Coordinates of C-alpha atoms in Angstrom, one line a residue:
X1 CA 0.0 0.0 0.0
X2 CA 1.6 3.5 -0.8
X3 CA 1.5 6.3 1.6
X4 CA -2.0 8.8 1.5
X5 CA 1.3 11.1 2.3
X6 CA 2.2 11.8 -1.2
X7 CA 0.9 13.9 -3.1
X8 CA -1.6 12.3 -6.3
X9 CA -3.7 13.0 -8.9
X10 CA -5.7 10.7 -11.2
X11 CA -5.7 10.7 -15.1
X12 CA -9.2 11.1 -16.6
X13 CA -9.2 9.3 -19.3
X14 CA -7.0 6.2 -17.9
X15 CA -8.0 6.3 -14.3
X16 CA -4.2 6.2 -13.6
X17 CA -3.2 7.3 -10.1
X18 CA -0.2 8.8 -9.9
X19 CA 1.8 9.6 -6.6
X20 CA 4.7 12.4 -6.5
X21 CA 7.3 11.2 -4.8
X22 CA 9.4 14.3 -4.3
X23 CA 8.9 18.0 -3.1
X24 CA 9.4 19.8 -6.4
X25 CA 12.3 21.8 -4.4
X26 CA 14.9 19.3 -5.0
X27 CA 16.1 17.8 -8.0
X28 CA 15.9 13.9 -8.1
X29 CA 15.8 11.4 -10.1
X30 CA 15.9 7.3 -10.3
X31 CA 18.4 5.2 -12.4
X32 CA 17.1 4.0 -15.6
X33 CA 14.3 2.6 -17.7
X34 CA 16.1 -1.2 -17.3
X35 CA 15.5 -1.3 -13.2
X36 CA 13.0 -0.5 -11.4
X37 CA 14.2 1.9 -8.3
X38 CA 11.5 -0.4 -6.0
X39 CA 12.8 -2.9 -3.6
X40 CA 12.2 -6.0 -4.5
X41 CA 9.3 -6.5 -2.0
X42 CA 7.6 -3.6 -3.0
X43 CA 8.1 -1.5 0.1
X44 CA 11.0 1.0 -0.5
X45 CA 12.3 3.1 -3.5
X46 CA 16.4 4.1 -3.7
X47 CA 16.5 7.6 -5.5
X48 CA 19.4 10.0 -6.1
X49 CA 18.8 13.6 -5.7
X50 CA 21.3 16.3 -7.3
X51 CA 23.3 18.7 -5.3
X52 CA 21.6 21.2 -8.0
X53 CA 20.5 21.2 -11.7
X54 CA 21.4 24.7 -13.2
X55 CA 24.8 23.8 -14.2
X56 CA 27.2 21.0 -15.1
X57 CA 28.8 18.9 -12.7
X58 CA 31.9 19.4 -11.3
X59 CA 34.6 16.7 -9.7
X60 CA 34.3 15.9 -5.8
X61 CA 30.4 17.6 -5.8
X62 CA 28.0 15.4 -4.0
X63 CA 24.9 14.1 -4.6
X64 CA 22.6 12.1 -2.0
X65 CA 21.5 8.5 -2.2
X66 CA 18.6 7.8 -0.4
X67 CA 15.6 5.8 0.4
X68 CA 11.8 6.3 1.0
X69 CA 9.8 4.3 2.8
X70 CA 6.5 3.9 0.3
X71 CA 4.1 2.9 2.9
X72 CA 4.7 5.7 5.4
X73 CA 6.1 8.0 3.1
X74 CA 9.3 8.5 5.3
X75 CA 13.3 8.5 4.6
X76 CA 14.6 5.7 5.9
X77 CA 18.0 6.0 5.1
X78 CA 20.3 8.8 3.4
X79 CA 24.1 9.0 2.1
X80 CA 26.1 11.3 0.2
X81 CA 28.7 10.5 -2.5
X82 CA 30.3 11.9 -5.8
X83 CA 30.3 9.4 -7.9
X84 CA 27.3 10.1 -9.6
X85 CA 26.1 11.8 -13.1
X86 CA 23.1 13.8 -15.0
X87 CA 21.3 10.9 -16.3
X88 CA 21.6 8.0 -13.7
X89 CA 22.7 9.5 -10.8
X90 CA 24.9 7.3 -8.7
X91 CA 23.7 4.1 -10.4
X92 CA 21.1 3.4 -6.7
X93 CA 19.8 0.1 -7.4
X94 CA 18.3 -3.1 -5.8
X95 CA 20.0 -6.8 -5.9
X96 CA 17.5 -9.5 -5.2
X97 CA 16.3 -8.6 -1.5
X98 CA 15.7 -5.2 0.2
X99 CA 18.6 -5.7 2.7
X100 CA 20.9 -5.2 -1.0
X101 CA 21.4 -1.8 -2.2
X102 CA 23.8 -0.8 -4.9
X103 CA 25.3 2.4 -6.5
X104 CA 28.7 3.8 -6.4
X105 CA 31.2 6.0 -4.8
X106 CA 34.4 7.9 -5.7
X107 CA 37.8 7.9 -3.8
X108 CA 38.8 11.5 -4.2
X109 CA 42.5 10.5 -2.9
X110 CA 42.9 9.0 -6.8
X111 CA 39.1 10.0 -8.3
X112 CA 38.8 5.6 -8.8
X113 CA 35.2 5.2 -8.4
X114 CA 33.7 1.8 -6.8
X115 CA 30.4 0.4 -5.7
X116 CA 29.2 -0.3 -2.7
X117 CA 26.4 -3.1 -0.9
X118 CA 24.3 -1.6 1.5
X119 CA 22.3 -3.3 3.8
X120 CA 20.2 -0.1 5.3
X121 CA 18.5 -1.3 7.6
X122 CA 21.6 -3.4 9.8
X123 CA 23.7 -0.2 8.9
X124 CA 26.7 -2.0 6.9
X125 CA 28.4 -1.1 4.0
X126 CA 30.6 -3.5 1.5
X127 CA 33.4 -2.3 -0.6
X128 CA 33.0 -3.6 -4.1
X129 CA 36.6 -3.5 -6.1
X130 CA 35.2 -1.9 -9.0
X131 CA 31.9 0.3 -10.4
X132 CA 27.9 -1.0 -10.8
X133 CA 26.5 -0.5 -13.9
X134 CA 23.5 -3.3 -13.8
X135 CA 23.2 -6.0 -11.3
X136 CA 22.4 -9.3 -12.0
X137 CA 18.8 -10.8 -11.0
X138 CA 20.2 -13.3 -8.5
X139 CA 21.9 -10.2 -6.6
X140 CA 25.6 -12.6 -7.2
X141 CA 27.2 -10.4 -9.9
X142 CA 27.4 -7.0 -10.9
X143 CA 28.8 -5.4 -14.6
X144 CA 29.8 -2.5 -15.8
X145 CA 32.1 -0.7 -18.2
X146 CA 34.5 1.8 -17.2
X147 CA 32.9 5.3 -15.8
X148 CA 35.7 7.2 -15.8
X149 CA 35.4 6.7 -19.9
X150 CA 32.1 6.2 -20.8
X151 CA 31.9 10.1 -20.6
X152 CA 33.6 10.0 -23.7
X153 CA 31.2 8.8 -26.1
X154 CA 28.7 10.5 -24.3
X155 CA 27.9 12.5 -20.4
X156 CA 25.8 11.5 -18.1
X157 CA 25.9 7.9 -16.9
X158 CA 29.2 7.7 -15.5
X159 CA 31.1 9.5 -12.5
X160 CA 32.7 13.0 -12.8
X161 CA 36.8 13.4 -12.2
X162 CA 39.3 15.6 -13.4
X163 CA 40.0 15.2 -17.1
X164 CA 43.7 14.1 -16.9
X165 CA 42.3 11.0 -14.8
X166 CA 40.5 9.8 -17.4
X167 CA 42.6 7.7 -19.7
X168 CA 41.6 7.4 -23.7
X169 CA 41.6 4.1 -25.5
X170 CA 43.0 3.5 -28.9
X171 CA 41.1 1.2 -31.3
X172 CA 40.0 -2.2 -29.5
X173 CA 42.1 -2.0 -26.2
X174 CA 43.2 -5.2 -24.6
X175 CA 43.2 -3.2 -20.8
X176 CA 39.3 -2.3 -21.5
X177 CA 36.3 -3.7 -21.5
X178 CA 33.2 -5.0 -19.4
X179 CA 34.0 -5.8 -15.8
X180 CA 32.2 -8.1 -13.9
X181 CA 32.1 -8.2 -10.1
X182 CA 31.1 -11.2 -7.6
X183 CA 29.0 -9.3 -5.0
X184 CA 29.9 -11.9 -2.4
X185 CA 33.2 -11.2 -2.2
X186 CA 33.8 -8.3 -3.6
X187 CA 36.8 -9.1 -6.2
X188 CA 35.9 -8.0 -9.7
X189 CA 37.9 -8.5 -13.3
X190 CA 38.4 -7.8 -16.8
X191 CA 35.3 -10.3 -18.1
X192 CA 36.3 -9.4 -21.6
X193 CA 38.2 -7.0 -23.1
X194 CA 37.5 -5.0 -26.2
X195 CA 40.3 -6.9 -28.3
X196 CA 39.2 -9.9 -27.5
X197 CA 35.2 -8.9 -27.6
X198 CA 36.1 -7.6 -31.5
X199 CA 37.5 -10.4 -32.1
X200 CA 35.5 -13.2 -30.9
X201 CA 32.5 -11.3 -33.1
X202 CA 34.4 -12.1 -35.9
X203 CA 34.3 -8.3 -36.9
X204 CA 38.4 -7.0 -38.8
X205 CA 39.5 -4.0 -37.8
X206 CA 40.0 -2.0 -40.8
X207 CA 42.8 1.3 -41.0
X208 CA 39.3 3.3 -39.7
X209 CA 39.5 1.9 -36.5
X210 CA 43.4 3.0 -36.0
X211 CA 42.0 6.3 -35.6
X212 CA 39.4 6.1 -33.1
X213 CA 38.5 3.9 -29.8
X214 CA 35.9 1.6 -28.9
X215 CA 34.0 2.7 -25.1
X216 CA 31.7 0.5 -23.5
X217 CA 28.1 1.8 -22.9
X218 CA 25.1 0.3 -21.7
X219 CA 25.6 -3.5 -20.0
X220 CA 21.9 -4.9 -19.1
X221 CA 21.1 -8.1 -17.9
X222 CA 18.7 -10.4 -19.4
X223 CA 15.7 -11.2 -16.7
X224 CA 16.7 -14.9 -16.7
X225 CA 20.4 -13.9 -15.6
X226 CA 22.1 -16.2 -18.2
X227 CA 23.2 -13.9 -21.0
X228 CA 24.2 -10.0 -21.5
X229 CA 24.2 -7.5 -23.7
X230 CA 26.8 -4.8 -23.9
X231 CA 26.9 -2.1 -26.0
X232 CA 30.0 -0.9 -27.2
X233 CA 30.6 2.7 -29.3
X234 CA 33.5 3.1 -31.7
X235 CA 34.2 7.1 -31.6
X236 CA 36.4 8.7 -34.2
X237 CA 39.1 11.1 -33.1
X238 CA 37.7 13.7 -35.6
X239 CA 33.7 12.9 -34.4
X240 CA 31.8 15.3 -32.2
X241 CA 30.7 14.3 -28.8
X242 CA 27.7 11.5 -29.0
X243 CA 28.6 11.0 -32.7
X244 CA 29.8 7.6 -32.8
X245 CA 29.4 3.9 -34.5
X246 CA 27.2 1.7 -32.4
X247 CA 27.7 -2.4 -31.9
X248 CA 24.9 -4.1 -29.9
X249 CA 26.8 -7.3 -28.5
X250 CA 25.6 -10.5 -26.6
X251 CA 27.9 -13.0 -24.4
X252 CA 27.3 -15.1 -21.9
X253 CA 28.0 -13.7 -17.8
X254 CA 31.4 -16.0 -18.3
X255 CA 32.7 -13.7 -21.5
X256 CA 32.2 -16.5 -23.6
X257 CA 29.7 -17.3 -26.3
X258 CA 30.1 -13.8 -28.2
X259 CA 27.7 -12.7 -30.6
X260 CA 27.7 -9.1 -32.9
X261 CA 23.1 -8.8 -32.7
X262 CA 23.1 -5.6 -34.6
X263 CA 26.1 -3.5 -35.9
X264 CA 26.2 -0.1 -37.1
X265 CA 25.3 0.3 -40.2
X266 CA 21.3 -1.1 -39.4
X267 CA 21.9 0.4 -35.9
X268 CA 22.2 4.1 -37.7
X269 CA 19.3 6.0 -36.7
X270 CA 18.0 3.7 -34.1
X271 CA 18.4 4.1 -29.8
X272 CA 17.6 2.4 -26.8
X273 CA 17.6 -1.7 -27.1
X274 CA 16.5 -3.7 -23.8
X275 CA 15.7 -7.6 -23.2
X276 CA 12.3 -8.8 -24.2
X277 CA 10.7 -11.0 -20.6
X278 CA 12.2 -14.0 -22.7
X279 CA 15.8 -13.2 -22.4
X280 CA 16.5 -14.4 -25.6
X281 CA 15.4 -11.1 -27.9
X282 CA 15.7 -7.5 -27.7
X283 CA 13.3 -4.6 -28.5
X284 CA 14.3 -1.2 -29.6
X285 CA 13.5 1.8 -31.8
X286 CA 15.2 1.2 -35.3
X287 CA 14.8 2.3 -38.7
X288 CA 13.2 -0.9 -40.1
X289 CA 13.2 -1.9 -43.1
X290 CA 15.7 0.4 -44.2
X291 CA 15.3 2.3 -47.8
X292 CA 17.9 2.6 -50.0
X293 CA 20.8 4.6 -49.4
X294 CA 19.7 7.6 -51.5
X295 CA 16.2 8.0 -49.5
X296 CA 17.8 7.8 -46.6
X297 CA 20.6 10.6 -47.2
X298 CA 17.8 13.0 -48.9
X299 CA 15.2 12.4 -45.7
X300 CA 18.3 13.3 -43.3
X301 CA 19.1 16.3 -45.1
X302 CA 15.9 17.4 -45.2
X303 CA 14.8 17.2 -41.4
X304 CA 18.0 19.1 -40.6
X305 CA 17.1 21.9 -42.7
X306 CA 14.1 21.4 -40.8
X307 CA 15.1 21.8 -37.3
X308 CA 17.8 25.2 -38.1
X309 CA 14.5 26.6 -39.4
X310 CA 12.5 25.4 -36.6
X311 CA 9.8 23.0 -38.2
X312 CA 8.7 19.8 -36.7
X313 CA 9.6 17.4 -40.0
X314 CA 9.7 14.1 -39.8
X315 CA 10.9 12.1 -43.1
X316 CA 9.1 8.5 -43.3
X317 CA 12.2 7.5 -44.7
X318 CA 13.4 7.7 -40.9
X319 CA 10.3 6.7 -38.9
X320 CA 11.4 4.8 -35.9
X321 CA 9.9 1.1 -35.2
X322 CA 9.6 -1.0 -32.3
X323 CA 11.4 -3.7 -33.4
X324 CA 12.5 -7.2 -31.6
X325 CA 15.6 -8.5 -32.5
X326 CA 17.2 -11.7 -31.7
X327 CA 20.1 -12.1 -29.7
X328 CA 22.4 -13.5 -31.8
X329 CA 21.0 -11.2 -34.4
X330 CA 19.1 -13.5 -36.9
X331 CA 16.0 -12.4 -37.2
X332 CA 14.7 -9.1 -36.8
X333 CA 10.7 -8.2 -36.8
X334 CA 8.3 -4.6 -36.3
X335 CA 6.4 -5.5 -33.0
X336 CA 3.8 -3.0 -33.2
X337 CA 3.4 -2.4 -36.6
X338 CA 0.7 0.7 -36.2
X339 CA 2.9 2.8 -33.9
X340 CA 6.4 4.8 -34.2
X341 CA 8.7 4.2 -32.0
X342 CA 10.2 6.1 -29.6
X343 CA 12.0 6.6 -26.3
X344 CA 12.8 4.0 -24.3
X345 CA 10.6 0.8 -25.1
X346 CA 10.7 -1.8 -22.2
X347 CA 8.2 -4.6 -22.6
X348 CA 6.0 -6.0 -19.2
X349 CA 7.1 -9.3 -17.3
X350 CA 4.2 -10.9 -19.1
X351 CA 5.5 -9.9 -22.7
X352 CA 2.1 -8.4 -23.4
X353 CA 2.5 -4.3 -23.0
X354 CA 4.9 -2.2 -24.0
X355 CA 5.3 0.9 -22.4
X356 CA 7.7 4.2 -23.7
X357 CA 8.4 7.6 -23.3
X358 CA 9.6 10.1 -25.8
X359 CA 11.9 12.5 -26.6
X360 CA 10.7 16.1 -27.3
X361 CA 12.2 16.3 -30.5
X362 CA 10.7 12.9 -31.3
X363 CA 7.5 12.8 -34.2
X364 CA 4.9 11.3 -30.8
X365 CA 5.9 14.5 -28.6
X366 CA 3.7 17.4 -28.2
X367 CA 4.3 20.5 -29.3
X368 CA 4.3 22.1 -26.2
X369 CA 7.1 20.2 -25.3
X370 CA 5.8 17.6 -23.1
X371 CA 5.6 13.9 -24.0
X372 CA 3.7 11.1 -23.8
X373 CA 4.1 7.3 -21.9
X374 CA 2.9 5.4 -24.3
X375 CA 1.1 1.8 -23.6
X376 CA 1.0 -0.7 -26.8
X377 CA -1.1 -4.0 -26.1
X378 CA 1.5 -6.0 -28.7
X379 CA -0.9 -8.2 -29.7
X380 CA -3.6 -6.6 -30.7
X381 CA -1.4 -3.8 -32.0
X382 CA -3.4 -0.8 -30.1
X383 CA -1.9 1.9 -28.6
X384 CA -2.6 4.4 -25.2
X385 CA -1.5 7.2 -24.2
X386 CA -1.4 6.4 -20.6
X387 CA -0.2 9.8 -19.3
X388 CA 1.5 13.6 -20.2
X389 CA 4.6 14.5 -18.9
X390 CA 6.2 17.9 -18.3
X391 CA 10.1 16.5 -19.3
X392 CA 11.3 20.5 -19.7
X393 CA 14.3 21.4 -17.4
X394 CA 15.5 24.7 -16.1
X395 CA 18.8 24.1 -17.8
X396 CA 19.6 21.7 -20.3
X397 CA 23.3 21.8 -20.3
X398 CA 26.2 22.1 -23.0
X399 CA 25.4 18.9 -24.8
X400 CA 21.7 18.5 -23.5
X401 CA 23.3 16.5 -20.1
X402 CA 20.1 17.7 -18.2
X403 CA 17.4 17.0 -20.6
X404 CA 14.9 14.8 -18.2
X405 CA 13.8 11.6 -19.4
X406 CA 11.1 9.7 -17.8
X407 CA 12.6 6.4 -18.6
X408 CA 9.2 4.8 -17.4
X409 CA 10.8 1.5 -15.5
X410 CA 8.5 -1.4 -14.2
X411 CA 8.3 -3.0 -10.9
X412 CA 8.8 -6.9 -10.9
X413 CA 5.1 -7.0 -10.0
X414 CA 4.3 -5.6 -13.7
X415 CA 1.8 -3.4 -12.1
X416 CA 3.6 0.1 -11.3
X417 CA 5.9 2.1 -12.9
X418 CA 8.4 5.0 -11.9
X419 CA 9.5 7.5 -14.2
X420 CA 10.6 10.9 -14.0
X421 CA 9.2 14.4 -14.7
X422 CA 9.5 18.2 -14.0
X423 CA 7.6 20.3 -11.2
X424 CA 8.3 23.9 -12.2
X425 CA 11.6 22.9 -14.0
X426 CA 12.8 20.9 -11.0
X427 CA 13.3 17.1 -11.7
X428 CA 11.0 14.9 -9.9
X429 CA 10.4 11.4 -9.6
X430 CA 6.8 9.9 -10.2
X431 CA 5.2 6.4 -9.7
X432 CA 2.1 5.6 -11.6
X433 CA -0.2 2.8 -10.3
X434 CA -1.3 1.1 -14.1
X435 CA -3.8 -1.7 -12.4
X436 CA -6.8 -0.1 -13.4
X437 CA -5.7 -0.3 -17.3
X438 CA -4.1 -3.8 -16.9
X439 CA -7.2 -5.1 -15.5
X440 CA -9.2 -3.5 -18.6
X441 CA -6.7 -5.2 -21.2
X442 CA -7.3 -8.8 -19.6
X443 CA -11.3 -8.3 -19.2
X444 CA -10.8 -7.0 -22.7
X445 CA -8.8 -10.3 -24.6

C-alpha cells in the first residue's frame, strides 16, 4: 500500500493514479528505464537527488543517495557520494532482496570510483573493487564498463573526475572492457576486453579503427540472468561528442559465447535496445526496413534543414519502429506495426504491453514540449496514451546533459511504474499505479 502522504492525482481518461514522490524543491531522479528503483518487496524506493540542476557537474560535488519508505512516506535511510552523473545518478539500485542496495562512490584520494552493498536497515556497508553499472537478477554479480570513460562517447551515466584522470583508449584495447564483479566477495575482473570482444564477433579491424577507440556503454542483464548484452561505441578522433558507430553485442556472464546482434550500419538512426521477458530477444527503436541509401541521405538532409528553421519534419524515410531482435542477431521483426517508436521501449514481465516515453524532438511529442508514456497492447497492435509529462528542465546543459527523461521503469510485479518528470523545472520522480488499465486489457482479450 503506498503512503495517503504523497501527493496524487488521477488521469481522466486512464484512471491512472499517480503519486509524486518528491517536493518539487529538490532535483531527483531514479536510475534508468532497465531497473525499477522499487525494492524488490515492493516497500522502499532508492532515488538519487542532485546537489543542483542549473549547471554542469563538477569533480568531488555530491549528490545524495537515499531511500523512501513507500508505505509511510518517510526517509529511511540517506548518504552522500560523488560518484554520480546527469542521467543515472549514482547508479542506486536493488539486488535480489531489500537488505541489497547498490550504487557507487568515488575515492577522491585517486578520483577511482567503486560500488558499494548496503544493507540499510543493519547499517553495513561492502566495498566492491570496481563500479555498478547493472546487477544481476540473482543479486551474485554486478557489470559495468568503465565510468571514468564512458563520458567519452557520451555524459551523463558515468562518474565526474578531473580530465587528466580519465585515460583514452586506442582502437580495440586489450586493458578495456566490461567488468564483472562477484557481490559476495567483492573481487571483480576484466570479463572481456575489447580486443578480445572484436575479435570473438568475428568483426576485422580496418585502417578506420586506428583512428578512433571503442568505449563500453550500456551492460543490461537479461531477466533470466544467463546472457548480457553490452553495447559498445567506436568514436572517431575527428567525431563530435555523442557521434559515434554503435555495436549491440551479446555474451554469456562468463565472456564467452560472443555474438555481434546488430552493428552499425542497421543500428544508424535507431536508440535504446532492452531484453524482451524471454531473455532471448531484444526490443528497440530502429529504422526498419531500411530504404535505399539515396532515400535515406535526402530524408536526413531534409529534417536538418528542418530543425535550423524550426519545423517539426519528420521524413518516413526515418520513422522509428519498435522492433525485436534476436540475440544472436538473426531475425529481426516490427512489434507493433501501427505505432512509431520512440524513447525507451521496455516490454512487461508478461510480454504483453509495452510501455515508452519520448523524446521532445521525437515525431509522438507534443508540441508544447511535453511527452507522452505510451502503452501498446503488442498483440492486438493498439496503442494508449497512458499519461503527459512535463520533461522541460530549467537548464539543459552544453550537450543537452540535463534533458529529463522519464525512462518509465517497471516493478517486478508488472503493475507500477516510476519514471521521472518536471515540477516547475525541477526534476521529480513519479510512480504511476497502471492496475486499473491492466485489469481492462485482460477483461478485454
Amino acid at each position: 500500500m503506498i503512503s495517503t502522504k504523497f501527493e496524487t492525482n488521477t488521469e481522466p481518461s486512464t484512471s491512472i493514479k499517480v503519486y509524486r514522490l518528491t517536493d518539487g524543491n529538490r532535483p531527483t531522479i531514479h536510475r534508468f528505464y532497465d531497473t525499477s528503483p522499487v525494492s524488490p518487496s515492493g516497500r522502499y524506493i532508492a532515488l538519487t537527488e542532485f546537489p543542483y540542476d542549473d549547471r554542469l557537474p563538477v569533480p568531488g560535488d555530491q549528490a545524495r543517495v537515499f531511500v523512501l519508505d513507500l508505505e509511510t512516506a518517510e526517509e529511511v535511510y540517506s548518504t552522500l557520494t560523488s560518484a554520480w552523473d546527469t542521467q543515472v545518478g549514482a547508479h542506486a539500485q536493488w539486488g535480489d532482496t531489500d537488505d541489497a542496495l547498490y550504487f557507487n562512490r568515488l575515492d577522491s584520494a585517486d578520483w577511482s570510483p567503486y560500488g558499494v552493498k548496503v544493507d540499510f536497515i543493519a547499517r553495513r556497508e561492502d566495498r566492491l573493487d570496481t563500479t555498478v553499472y547493472m546487477v544481476s537478477p540473482d543479486g551474485s554479480a554486478a557489470l559495468s564498463p568503465c565510468l571514468r570513460r564512458i563520458g567519452i562517447t557520451q555524459p551523463g551515466y558515468g562518474v565526474v573526475v578531473p580530465t587528466d584522470r580519465i585515460k583514452t583508449n586506442r582502437g580495440a584495447s586489450a586493458e578495456d572492457g566490461l567488468y564483472s564483479t562477484d557481490t559476495a566477495s567483492g573481487r571483480s575482473r576484466l570479463l572481456i576486453s575489447f580486443a578480445d570482444l572484436i575479435s570473438q564477433a568475428g568483426i576485422r579491424q580496418g585502417q578506420s579503427h586506428s583512428s578512433g577507440a571503442f568505449y563500453g556503454f550500456h551492460t543490461k542483464w537479461n531477466p533470466q540472468g544467463d546472457r548480457v548484452m553490452f553495447i559498445v561505441r567506436f568514436a572517431p578522433d575527428s567525431a563530435r561528442v555523442g557521434k559515434t558507430e554503435n555495436y549491440l553485442f551479446t555474451l554469456a556472464p562468463d565472456g564467452r559465447d560472443v555474438a555481434l546482434a546488430l552493428g552499425p550500419d542497421e543500428w544508424e538512426g535507431g536508440h535504446h535496445p532492452n531484453w524482451c521477458p524471454d531473455g532471448r530477444s531484444i526490443v528497440m527503436n530502429l529504422i526498419f526496413p531500411r530504404p535505399a541509401g539515396w532515400r535515406m541521405s535526402s530524408s536526413t538532409l531534409a529534417g536538418r534543414i528542418a530543425r535550423r528553421l524550426g519545423f517539426r519534419y519528420f521524413p518516413r524515410a526515418r520513422r522509428l519502429s519498435f522492433v525485436r531482435i534476436d540475440h544472436r542477431g538473426r531475425e529481426t521483426r516490427i512489434l507493433a506495426p501501427s505505432s512509431v517508436g520512440s524513447g525507451h521501449p521496455t516490454v512487461d514481465p508478461s510480454g504483453k504491453l509495452l510501455i515508452t516515453d519520448a523524446y521532445p524532438s521525437e515525431e509522438v511529442a507534443f508540441e508544447d514540449g511535453t511527452v507522452p508514456i505510451r502503452a501498446i497492447d503488442i498483440a492486438a497492435d493498439v496503442e494508449t496514451c497512458l499519461l503527459r509529462v512535463n520533461t522541460r528542465p530549467q537548464f539543459v546543459g552544453r550537450n543537452n546533459e540535463y534533458r529529463i527523461d522519464p525512462h518509465p521503469a517497471w516493478d517486478r510485479s508488472g503493475k507500477i511504474i516510476t519514471f521521472n518528470g518536471s515540477k516547475d523545472g525541477c526534476r521529480s520522480v513519479f510512480l504511476a499505479d497502471l492496475s486499473p488499465f491492466i485489469d481492462n486489457l485482460q477483461s478485454d482479450s
